[in-house]
Coordinates of C-alpha atoms and ligand atoms in Angstrom, one line a residue:
M1 CA 0.0 0.0 0.0
K2 CA 1.3 3.4 -0.9
H3 CA 2.1 5.6 2.2
Y4 CA 0.4 8.9 1.7
D5 CA 1.8 12.0 3.3
Q6 CA 1.2 14.3 0.4
L7 CA -2.1 14.5 -1.5
S8 CA -2.3 16.8 -4.5
A9 CA -4.7 14.7 -6.5
N10 CA -8.4 13.7 -6.5
F11 CA -9.6 10.2 -7.1
I12 CA -12.0 10.5 -10.1
N13 CA -13.1 7.7 -12.3
G14 CA -10.7 5.2 -10.8
E15 CA -7.7 7.4 -11.3
W16 CA -5.6 9.8 -9.4
V17 CA -6.0 13.1 -11.3
E18 CA -3.6 15.9 -10.3
S19 CA -5.6 18.9 -8.8
A20 CA -5.5 22.3 -10.4
G21 CA -6.1 23.7 -6.9
T22 CA -3.7 26.4 -5.6
E23 CA -4.7 26.2 -1.9
T24 CA -2.8 23.6 0.2
I25 CA -3.3 22.8 3.8
G26 CA -0.6 21.6 6.2
V27 CA -1.3 18.4 8.1
I28 CA 0.2 18.5 11.6
N29 CA 1.1 15.6 13.9
P30 CA -0.4 16.6 17.2
A31 CA 2.2 14.6 19.2
T32 CA 5.0 16.7 17.8
G33 CA 3.3 19.9 16.6
A34 CA 5.2 19.4 13.3
E35 CA 3.8 19.4 9.8
F36 CA 4.1 15.9 8.3
G37 CA 2.2 16.4 5.0
R38 CA 0.1 18.7 2.9
V39 CA -3.2 18.3 1.1
T40 CA -4.4 20.3 -1.9
E41 CA -7.9 21.7 -1.7
S42 CA -10.1 20.4 -4.6
T43 CA -11.5 23.1 -6.9
P44 CA -15.3 23.3 -7.4
E45 CA -14.9 21.9 -10.9
E46 CA -13.1 18.9 -9.5
V47 CA -15.8 18.3 -6.9
A48 CA -18.4 18.4 -9.7
E49 CA -16.3 16.1 -11.9
A50 CA -16.0 13.4 -9.1
L51 CA -19.7 13.5 -8.5
A52 CA -20.5 13.3 -12.2
A53 CA -18.2 10.3 -12.5
A54 CA -20.1 8.7 -9.6
R55 CA -23.4 9.5 -11.4
A56 CA -22.1 7.8 -14.6
A57 CA -20.9 4.7 -12.7
L58 CA -24.1 4.4 -10.6
P59 CA -26.3 2.2 -12.9
G60 CA -23.7 -0.4 -13.4
W61 CA -22.8 -0.8 -9.8
A62 CA -26.5 -0.5 -8.6
H63 CA -27.3 -3.5 -10.9
T64 CA -24.4 -5.6 -9.9
P65 CA -25.8 -8.6 -8.0
L66 CA -25.6 -8.2 -4.2
E67 CA -23.4 -11.3 -3.9
E68 CA -20.8 -9.8 -6.3
R69 CA -20.8 -6.5 -4.4
I70 CA -20.3 -8.5 -1.1
T71 CA -17.3 -10.3 -2.8
V72 CA -15.7 -7.0 -3.6
I73 CA -16.3 -5.7 0.0
E74 CA -14.8 -8.9 1.4
A75 CA -11.8 -8.5 -0.8
F76 CA -11.5 -4.9 0.5
A77 CA -11.7 -6.2 4.1
R78 CA -8.8 -8.6 3.4
L79 CA -6.7 -5.7 2.0
V80 CA -7.5 -3.6 5.1
E81 CA -6.3 -6.5 7.3
E82 CA -3.1 -7.0 5.2
N83 CA -2.4 -3.2 5.5
M84 CA -3.4 -2.8 9.1
A85 CA 0.1 -1.7 10.3
E86 CA 0.5 0.9 7.6
L87 CA -3.0 2.3 8.1
A88 CA -2.3 2.5 11.8
R89 CA 0.8 4.5 11.2
I90 CA -1.1 7.0 9.1
R91 CA -3.7 7.2 11.8
T92 CA -1.1 7.7 14.5
S93 CA 0.5 10.5 12.5
A94 CA -2.8 12.3 12.1
L95 CA -4.0 11.9 15.7
G96 CA -0.7 11.5 17.7
A97 CA -2.5 8.6 19.3
P98 CA -0.6 5.7 20.8
F99 CA 0.4 3.3 18.0
K100 CA -0.8 0.3 20.0
S101 CA -4.4 1.7 20.1
S102 CA -4.2 2.7 16.4
L103 CA -3.4 -0.9 15.5
T104 CA -6.9 -2.0 16.3
L105 CA -8.2 0.4 13.6
S106 CA -11.1 1.0 16.1
N107 CA -12.6 -2.4 15.3
S108 CA -12.9 -1.6 11.6
L109 CA -12.6 -5.2 10.6
D110 CA -15.5 -6.2 12.9
L111 CA -17.4 -3.3 11.4
L112 CA -16.8 -4.7 7.9
R113 CA -17.9 -8.2 8.9
M114 CA -21.0 -6.7 10.5
Y115 CA -21.9 -4.9 7.2
V116 CA -21.6 -8.2 5.2
E117 CA -23.7 -10.1 7.7
S118 CA -26.3 -7.4 8.0
V119 CA -26.8 -6.8 4.3
R120 CA -27.6 -10.5 3.8
K121 CA -30.5 -10.0 6.2
L122 CA -32.1 -7.4 4.0
E123 CA -35.0 -8.2 1.7
F124 CA -34.5 -6.2 -1.4
R125 CA -37.8 -7.3 -3.1
Q126 CA -41.0 -8.5 -1.5
V127 CA -44.5 -9.3 -2.7
R128 CA -47.4 -7.7 -0.8
S129 CA -51.1 -8.1 -1.2
D130 CA -54.1 -6.4 0.3
S131 CA -57.7 -5.5 -0.7
F132 CA -56.3 -3.1 -3.3
G133 CA -54.3 -5.7 -5.1
T134 CA -50.7 -6.9 -5.3
A135 CA -47.4 -5.1 -5.4
I136 CA -43.7 -5.9 -5.6
V137 CA -42.0 -3.6 -3.1
E138 CA -38.4 -3.0 -4.1
R139 CA -35.5 -1.4 -2.3
R140 CA -33.1 0.4 -4.5
P141 CA -29.9 2.5 -3.8
V142 CA -30.6 6.2 -3.2
G143 CA -28.0 7.1 -5.8
V144 CA -24.9 9.3 -5.4
V145 CA -23.8 9.8 -1.8
A146 CA -21.6 12.6 -0.6
G147 CA -19.7 11.2 2.4
I148 CA -18.2 13.8 4.7
V149 CA -16.2 12.8 7.8
P150 CA -14.2 14.3 10.7
W151 CA -10.6 13.6 11.8
N152 CA -11.2 11.9 15.1
V153 CA -11.3 8.2 14.2
P154 CA -9.5 7.7 10.9
V155 CA -10.2 4.4 9.0
R156 CA -13.4 3.7 10.9
N157 CA -15.0 7.1 10.1
E158 CA -14.2 6.6 6.4
I159 CA -15.4 3.0 6.3
K160 CA -18.7 4.0 8.0
K161 CA -19.5 6.2 5.0
L162 CA -18.0 4.2 2.2
I163 CA -19.1 0.6 2.8
P164 CA -22.8 0.9 3.7
A165 CA -23.2 3.1 0.6
L166 CA -21.3 0.8 -1.7
I167 CA -22.6 -2.6 -0.4
T168 CA -26.2 -1.4 -1.0
G169 CA -25.3 -0.3 -4.6
N170 CA -24.8 3.4 -4.3
A171 CA -21.9 5.4 -5.7
V172 CA -20.0 7.5 -3.2
V173 CA -17.6 10.4 -3.1
L174 CA -15.8 10.9 0.1
K175 CA -14.2 14.0 1.7
A176 CA -12.2 13.5 4.9
S177 CA -11.2 16.2 7.2
P178 CA -8.1 18.2 6.1
Q179 CA -6.7 17.4 9.5
S180 CA -6.6 13.7 8.6
P181 CA -6.8 13.4 4.8
F182 CA -4.5 10.5 4.1
V183 CA -6.4 7.4 5.3
G184 CA -9.1 8.2 2.8
A185 CA -6.6 8.2 0.0
A186 CA -5.1 4.9 1.0
L187 CA -8.6 3.4 1.2
M188 CA -9.3 4.5 -2.4
D189 CA -6.4 2.4 -3.6
L190 CA -7.6 -0.6 -1.6
L191 CA -11.2 -0.3 -2.9
A192 CA -10.0 -0.1 -6.5
E193 CA -7.8 -3.1 -5.9
A194 CA -10.7 -5.0 -4.4
G195 CA -12.7 -4.4 -7.6
V196 CA -15.0 -1.4 -7.0
P197 CA -15.6 -0.2 -10.5
S198 CA -14.1 3.1 -11.8
G199 CA -16.2 6.1 -10.7
A200 CA -18.4 4.2 -8.2
V201 CA -16.0 5.6 -5.5
G202 CA -14.2 8.9 -5.5
L203 CA -12.3 11.2 -3.2
V204 CA -12.0 15.0 -3.0
S205 CA -10.1 17.0 -0.3
G206 CA -10.4 20.2 1.6
G207 CA -12.5 21.9 4.3
A208 CA -16.0 23.4 4.6
K209 CA -15.9 25.1 1.2
V210 CA -15.4 21.7 -0.6
G211 CA -17.9 20.0 1.7
E212 CA -20.6 22.6 0.8
A213 CA -19.8 22.2 -2.9
M214 CA -20.5 18.5 -2.5
V215 CA -23.8 19.1 -0.6
T216 CA -25.2 21.5 -3.3
D217 CA -23.9 19.7 -6.4
P218 CA -26.9 18.6 -8.6
N219 CA -25.4 15.0 -8.8
T220 CA -25.5 14.5 -5.0
D221 CA -28.7 12.6 -4.0
K222 CA -27.8 12.1 -0.3
I223 CA -25.4 13.6 2.2
A224 CA -23.9 11.2 4.8
F225 CA -22.2 13.5 7.4
T226 CA -20.4 12.9 10.6
G227 CA -19.0 15.9 12.5
S228 CA -20.0 18.8 14.7
T229 CA -23.5 20.0 15.3
A230 CA -22.7 23.4 13.9
A231 CA -21.5 22.0 10.6
G232 CA -24.5 19.6 10.6
R233 CA -26.9 22.5 10.9
R234 CA -25.3 24.3 8.0
I235 CA -25.5 21.2 5.8
A236 CA -29.2 20.7 6.7
Q237 CA -29.7 24.4 5.8
L238 CA -28.1 24.0 2.4
A239 CA -29.7 20.6 1.6
G240 CA -33.2 21.7 2.8
P241 CA -34.3 23.8 -0.2
L242 CA -32.8 21.2 -2.6
L243 CA -34.8 18.5 -0.8
K244 CA -31.7 16.2 -0.6
R245 CA -31.6 13.4 1.9
V246 CA -29.4 14.1 4.8
Q247 CA -28.0 11.8 7.5
L248 CA -26.3 13.6 10.3
E249 CA -24.1 12.0 13.0
L250 CA -23.2 14.9 15.3
G251 CA -21.9 15.8 18.7
G252 CA -22.7 14.6 22.2
K253 CA -22.6 15.4 25.9
S254 CA -23.4 11.9 27.2
A255 CA -24.2 11.2 30.8
A256 CA -23.3 8.1 32.9
I257 CA -25.6 7.7 35.9
V258 CA -24.3 5.7 38.8
L259 CA -27.1 4.3 40.9
P260 CA -26.4 3.9 44.7
D261 CA -25.9 0.1 44.4
A262 CA -23.6 0.1 41.3
D263 CA -20.5 -2.0 41.2
L264 CA -17.4 0.2 41.7
A265 CA -15.1 -1.7 39.4
T266 CA -17.6 -1.7 36.5
V267 CA -18.1 2.0 36.8
V268 CA -14.4 2.8 37.0
D269 CA -13.4 0.4 34.2
S270 CA -16.1 1.8 31.9
M271 CA -15.3 5.5 32.7
M272 CA -11.6 5.0 32.1
I273 CA -12.4 3.8 28.6
F274 CA -15.3 6.0 27.5
G275 CA -14.3 9.0 29.6
Y276 CA -10.7 9.2 28.3
A277 CA -10.3 7.0 25.2
N278 CA -8.8 8.8 22.2
S279 CA -8.1 11.7 24.6
G280 CA -11.9 12.1 24.9
Q281 CA -12.2 12.8 21.2
I282 CA -15.0 10.4 20.5
C283 CA -18.6 11.6 19.9
A284 CA -20.1 9.0 22.3
S285 CA -17.7 9.9 25.2
L286 CA -19.4 9.6 28.6
S287 CA -18.2 13.1 29.6
R288 CA -20.7 13.7 32.5
L289 CA -20.6 11.3 35.5
L290 CA -23.6 11.6 37.7
L291 CA -23.0 10.4 41.2
P292 CA -25.2 10.1 44.3
E293 CA -23.8 11.7 47.5
E294 CA -23.2 8.3 49.2
R295 CA -20.9 7.0 46.4
H296 CA -19.2 10.2 45.4
D297 CA -15.9 10.1 47.3
E298 CA -15.3 6.4 46.7
V299 CA -15.8 6.7 42.9
V300 CA -13.8 9.9 42.7
D301 CA -10.9 8.3 44.7
A302 CA -10.9 5.2 42.5
L303 CA -10.9 7.3 39.3
K304 CA -8.0 9.4 40.6
D305 CA -5.9 6.3 41.3
R306 CA -6.5 5.0 37.7
I307 CA -6.0 8.4 36.1
A308 CA -2.5 8.5 37.8
G309 CA -1.7 5.5 35.5
F310 CA -2.0 7.5 32.3
R311 CA 1.3 8.1 30.4
L312 CA 1.3 10.8 27.8
G313 CA 4.0 11.3 25.2
D314 CA 5.7 9.7 22.1
P315 CA 2.9 7.5 20.5
Y316 CA 5.5 4.8 19.7
A317 CA 6.8 4.5 23.3
E318 CA 5.8 1.2 24.9
N319 CA 4.3 2.7 28.1
V320 CA 2.4 5.6 26.5
N321 CA -1.4 5.1 26.7
L322 CA -2.9 8.5 26.1
G323 CA -2.4 10.8 23.1
P324 CA -2.6 14.6 22.6
V325 CA -5.6 16.5 21.3
I326 CA -5.9 17.4 17.7
S327 CA -4.6 21.0 17.6
G328 CA -3.0 23.8 19.6
Q329 CA -6.1 25.8 19.1
H330 CA -8.3 23.0 20.4
R331 CA -6.1 22.5 23.4
D332 CA -6.3 26.1 24.3
W333 CA -10.1 26.0 24.0
I334 CA -10.3 23.0 26.3
D335 CA -8.0 24.7 28.8
Q336 CA -10.2 27.8 28.8
L337 CA -13.3 25.8 29.3
V338 CA -11.8 23.9 32.2
K339 CA -10.6 27.2 33.8
D340 CA -14.0 28.8 33.3
T341 CA -15.6 25.8 35.0
V342 CA -13.1 25.9 37.9
A343 CA -13.7 29.7 38.2
A344 CA -17.4 28.9 38.5
G345 CA -16.8 26.7 41.6
A346 CA -15.7 23.3 40.3
T347 CA -12.5 21.6 41.5
A348 CA -9.8 20.0 39.3
E349 CA -9.1 16.8 41.2
T350 CA -6.6 15.8 38.5
G351 CA -5.2 17.8 35.6
G352 CA -6.6 21.1 34.6
E353 CA -3.6 22.2 32.6
P354 CA -1.8 21.6 29.3
A355 CA 0.7 18.7 29.7
L356 CA 3.7 20.6 28.5
E357 CA 6.1 18.0 29.9
A358 CA 4.6 15.3 27.7
G359 CA 6.3 16.6 24.5
P360 CA 6.3 19.3 22.0
G361 CA 2.8 18.5 20.8
W362 CA -0.6 19.4 22.1
F363 CA -1.1 17.3 25.2
Y364 CA -3.6 18.0 27.9
Q365 CA -3.5 16.5 31.4
P366 CA -6.3 13.9 32.0
T367 CA -8.7 16.0 34.0
L368 CA -11.3 15.0 36.6
L369 CA -13.6 17.9 37.6
T370 CA -15.8 17.6 40.7
G371 CA -18.4 20.0 42.1
V372 CA -19.6 20.6 38.5
R373 CA -23.2 21.8 38.4
P374 CA -25.6 22.2 35.5
G375 CA -25.1 25.5 33.8
M376 CA -21.3 25.4 34.2
R377 CA -19.4 25.2 30.8
S378 CA -18.1 21.6 31.3
A379 CA -21.6 20.4 32.1
E380 CA -23.1 21.8 28.9
E381 CA -20.6 22.0 26.1
E382 CA -19.1 19.1 24.1
I383 CA -15.4 19.2 25.1
F384 CA -13.8 16.6 22.9
G385 CA -10.9 16.4 25.3
P386 CA -9.7 14.2 28.2
V387 CA -12.0 15.9 30.7
L388 CA -14.6 14.2 32.9
S389 CA -17.1 16.2 34.8
V390 CA -18.6 14.8 38.0
I391 CA -22.1 16.1 38.9
K392 CA -23.8 15.1 42.2
Y393 CA -27.5 14.2 42.2
A394 CA -30.1 13.6 44.8
G395 CA -32.6 10.9 43.8
E396 CA -33.4 9.2 40.5
D397 CA -35.6 12.0 39.2
E398 CA -32.9 14.6 39.5
A399 CA -30.3 12.3 37.8
V400 CA -32.7 11.8 34.9
A401 CA -33.5 15.5 34.7
I402 CA -29.8 16.4 34.6
A403 CA -29.0 13.8 32.0
N404 CA -31.9 15.0 29.8
S405 CA -31.1 18.7 30.3
S406 CA -28.5 18.6 27.5
D407 CA -29.3 19.7 24.0
Y408 CA -27.5 16.6 22.8
G409 CA -28.8 13.0 23.0
L410 CA -26.2 10.6 21.5
H411 CA -25.3 8.1 24.1
G412 CA -25.4 7.4 27.8
A413 CA -24.9 4.8 30.5
V414 CA -26.6 3.6 33.7
F415 CA -24.7 1.5 36.3
G416 CA -26.7 -0.3 39.0
G417 CA -26.5 -3.5 41.1
D418 CA -29.9 -4.6 39.7
T419 CA -29.5 -4.6 35.9
A420 CA -33.3 -4.5 35.2
E421 CA -33.6 -1.5 37.4
A422 CA -30.7 0.2 35.7
Y423 CA -32.4 -0.5 32.3
R424 CA -35.6 1.0 33.6
V425 CA -33.8 4.2 34.6
G426 CA -31.9 4.1 31.2
R427 CA -35.2 4.1 29.3
R428 CA -36.0 7.5 30.9
I429 CA -32.9 9.1 29.2
E430 CA -33.4 10.9 25.8
T431 CA -30.7 9.3 23.8
G432 CA -30.1 7.2 20.7
T433 CA -28.0 4.6 22.5
L434 CA -27.4 3.7 26.1
A435 CA -25.2 1.1 27.8
V436 CA -26.4 -0.7 30.9
N437 CA -23.5 -1.6 33.2
S438 CA -21.2 -1.1 30.3
F439 CA -19.9 1.7 28.1
D440 CA -20.6 0.9 24.4
V441 CA -23.2 -0.8 22.2
P442 CA -22.6 -3.6 19.7
L443 CA -21.8 -2.8 16.1
S444 CA -25.0 -4.5 14.9
A445 CA -27.2 -2.2 17.0
P446 CA -28.4 1.0 15.2
F447 CA -26.2 4.0 16.3
G448 CA -27.2 7.7 16.1
G449 CA -28.5 10.6 18.1
V450 CA -31.7 12.4 19.0
K451 CA -32.1 16.1 19.6
C452 CA -29.0 18.0 18.5
S453 CA -26.9 14.8 18.1
G454 CA -28.3 14.1 14.7
L455 CA -30.7 12.6 12.2
G456 CA -30.8 9.0 11.1
R457 CA -29.0 5.8 12.2
E458 CA -26.0 3.9 11.1
N459 CA -24.9 0.3 11.8
G460 CA -26.9 -2.8 11.9
V461 CA -29.6 -3.8 9.3
E462 CA -31.4 -0.4 10.1
G463 CA -28.3 1.6 9.1
F464 CA -28.9 0.5 5.4
D465 CA -32.4 2.2 5.5
E466 CA -30.5 5.5 5.0
Y467 CA -29.0 4.2 1.7
L468 CA -32.1 2.6 0.2
E469 CA -35.3 4.0 -1.3
Y470 CA -38.6 2.0 -1.6
H471 CA -40.2 1.6 -5.0
S472 CA -43.6 -0.1 -5.4
Y473 CA -44.9 -1.8 -8.6
K474 CA -48.5 -2.8 -8.9
F475 CA -49.2 -6.3 -10.5
P476 CA -52.5 -7.9 -11.6
N477 CA -52.3 -10.6 -8.9
E478 CA -50.0 -12.3 -6.5
Q479 CA -49.4 -15.3 -8.7
I480 CA -48.1 -13.2 -11.5
A481 CA -46.0 -11.0 -9.2
R482 CA -44.4 -14.1 -7.7
A483 CA -43.7 -15.6 -11.1
V484 CA -42.0 -12.3 -12.1
L485 CA -39.9 -12.4 -9.0
D486 CA -38.9 -16.0 -9.5
N487 CA -37.8 -15.3 -13.0
Ligands
NAD501 P1 -16.4 19.4 11.8 O1 -17.9 19.5 11.8 O2 -15.6 20.6 12.0 O3 -15.9 18.7 10.5 C1 -16.4 17.5 10.0 C2 -16.2 17.4 8.5 O4 -17.2 18.3 7.9 C3 -14.9 17.8 8.0 O5 -14.6 16.9 6.9 C4 -15.1 19.2 7.6 O6 -14.2 19.6 6.6 C5 -16.5 19.2 7.1 N1 -17.2 20.4 7.1 C6 -17.1 21.4 8.1 N2 -18.0 22.4 7.8 C7 -18.7 22.0 6.7 C8 -19.8 22.6 5.9 N3 -20.3 23.8 6.3 N4 -20.3 21.9 4.9 C9 -19.8 20.7 4.6 N5 -18.7 20.1 5.2 C10 -18.2 20.7 6.3 O7 -16.0 18.4 12.9 P2 -14.6 17.9 13.4 O8 -14.0 18.9 14.3 O9 -13.8 17.4 12.3 O10 -15.0 16.6 14.3 C11 -15.5 16.7 15.6 C12 -17.0 16.6 15.7 O11 -17.4 15.4 15.1 C13 -17.5 16.5 17.1 O12 -18.5 17.4 17.3 C14 -17.9 15.0 17.3 O13 -18.9 14.8 18.3 C15 -18.4 14.8 15.9 N6 -18.5 13.3 15.7 C16 -19.7 12.7 15.7 C17 -19.8 11.3 15.5 C18 -21.1 10.5 15.5 O14 -21.1 9.4 15.1 N7 -22.2 11.1 16.0 C19 -18.6 10.5 15.3 C20 -17.4 11.2 15.3 C21 -17.3 12.6 15.5

């Protein structure tokens, strides 16, 4: 696999075509603060060309039998597996994340397996009869998909847009974040090698300007977006008058509620993963921890002990287990938010400062804030950093009210000694997903948010709904319809 650290071409019609763009963006390794590559911003003409190529390739790919499309995606999965170490290296350069954690590619291979298993459960054509007669109800690809992804989980983010679109017969043009543009390029080569036909998949590069050109292009039928709520709103605003389908996977401010009888080890193990993983830069982070008075000190002390075990620094060093945040600007923003919260009365039990000793990059000390109350900045805003906010509650109703007071509704957790009781409390939380005595949800369960966390679902059989359109055909009677289908 080619190692990309420069990208001055677009992937159009199965070929790398040198860009005529004059704007280039430096790509910085957050662990060192040094530029390690550059990407050229695609011109509006190149965006239009990539989407037109997708339009031209669509009928051929849409009519390719499902089993052939699955064979191509399985070949792609094998190539991803063969090139895991190289993809992990590109990922670590973009995120500064520990190489050991990058090597898992955030379960991308499991995700690929799940898509293949789930797509086989779909019924693409079905005969239905009622008192009005008989119809064949058919599910067909929505058409040309513009996939737009953030920088925070390279490989997995790209796969989550490319593969559900392709396996259901759509053509797709991807744009990754200019802060992590190279994984997308490497995946184009692997998809072409696996047998995705020319044009059915394409890649353009750049920031918001390029993304907006993709959204409004007449060849785009659907926008599959993952990113911030602010950008999601803007995309919805642009797509609305054009009546384009929009799927939005946006931000979160997820709450974990600890019930009085919760198991301490389960709480602490879960929070160490979903409070701090990827330096807190995951959308489903459990960034608010709601504790009853009687468990507060015990849980906080146990978390402080474990936080002391984080080692920040060179992502290739054996003992390093926590990376930096994506940029200097983002680190300063996190720091200000933490300081504003402390000024409002919270306490930094750990951290609360940039970790300058960890290296030349943009490290932030893993931070545990206690005494946080609703209304304080760290209780309200998505931080996307290694900062966990502890909020005390008195009684179930107050815990539920605090959890639901957020504008977001992506994920959540409830911990309790009685699992059925924890589930009952969890069902009162306004959120797309929720973990009971755990921190994540299986890949085959639909994932996505309510409220300002998004529109639509990905993953599982239901995730394909976003990529398929129903078409109904009336037939004289059921016998004829079945004979047509069997043919
Ligand atoms: P971002 O919104 O700044 O950018 C995301 C992508 O959208 C990038 O490719 C960017 O270039 C593009 N973009 C930005 N403005 C655009 C516009 N007006 N039109 C079209 N494209 C535009 O987000 P980010 O900083 O890269 O990522 C962090 C955010 O992503 C967080 O809010 C996080 O919660 C969210 N996220 C959500 C999920 C989820 O599944 N819900 C997963 C990962 C990340």
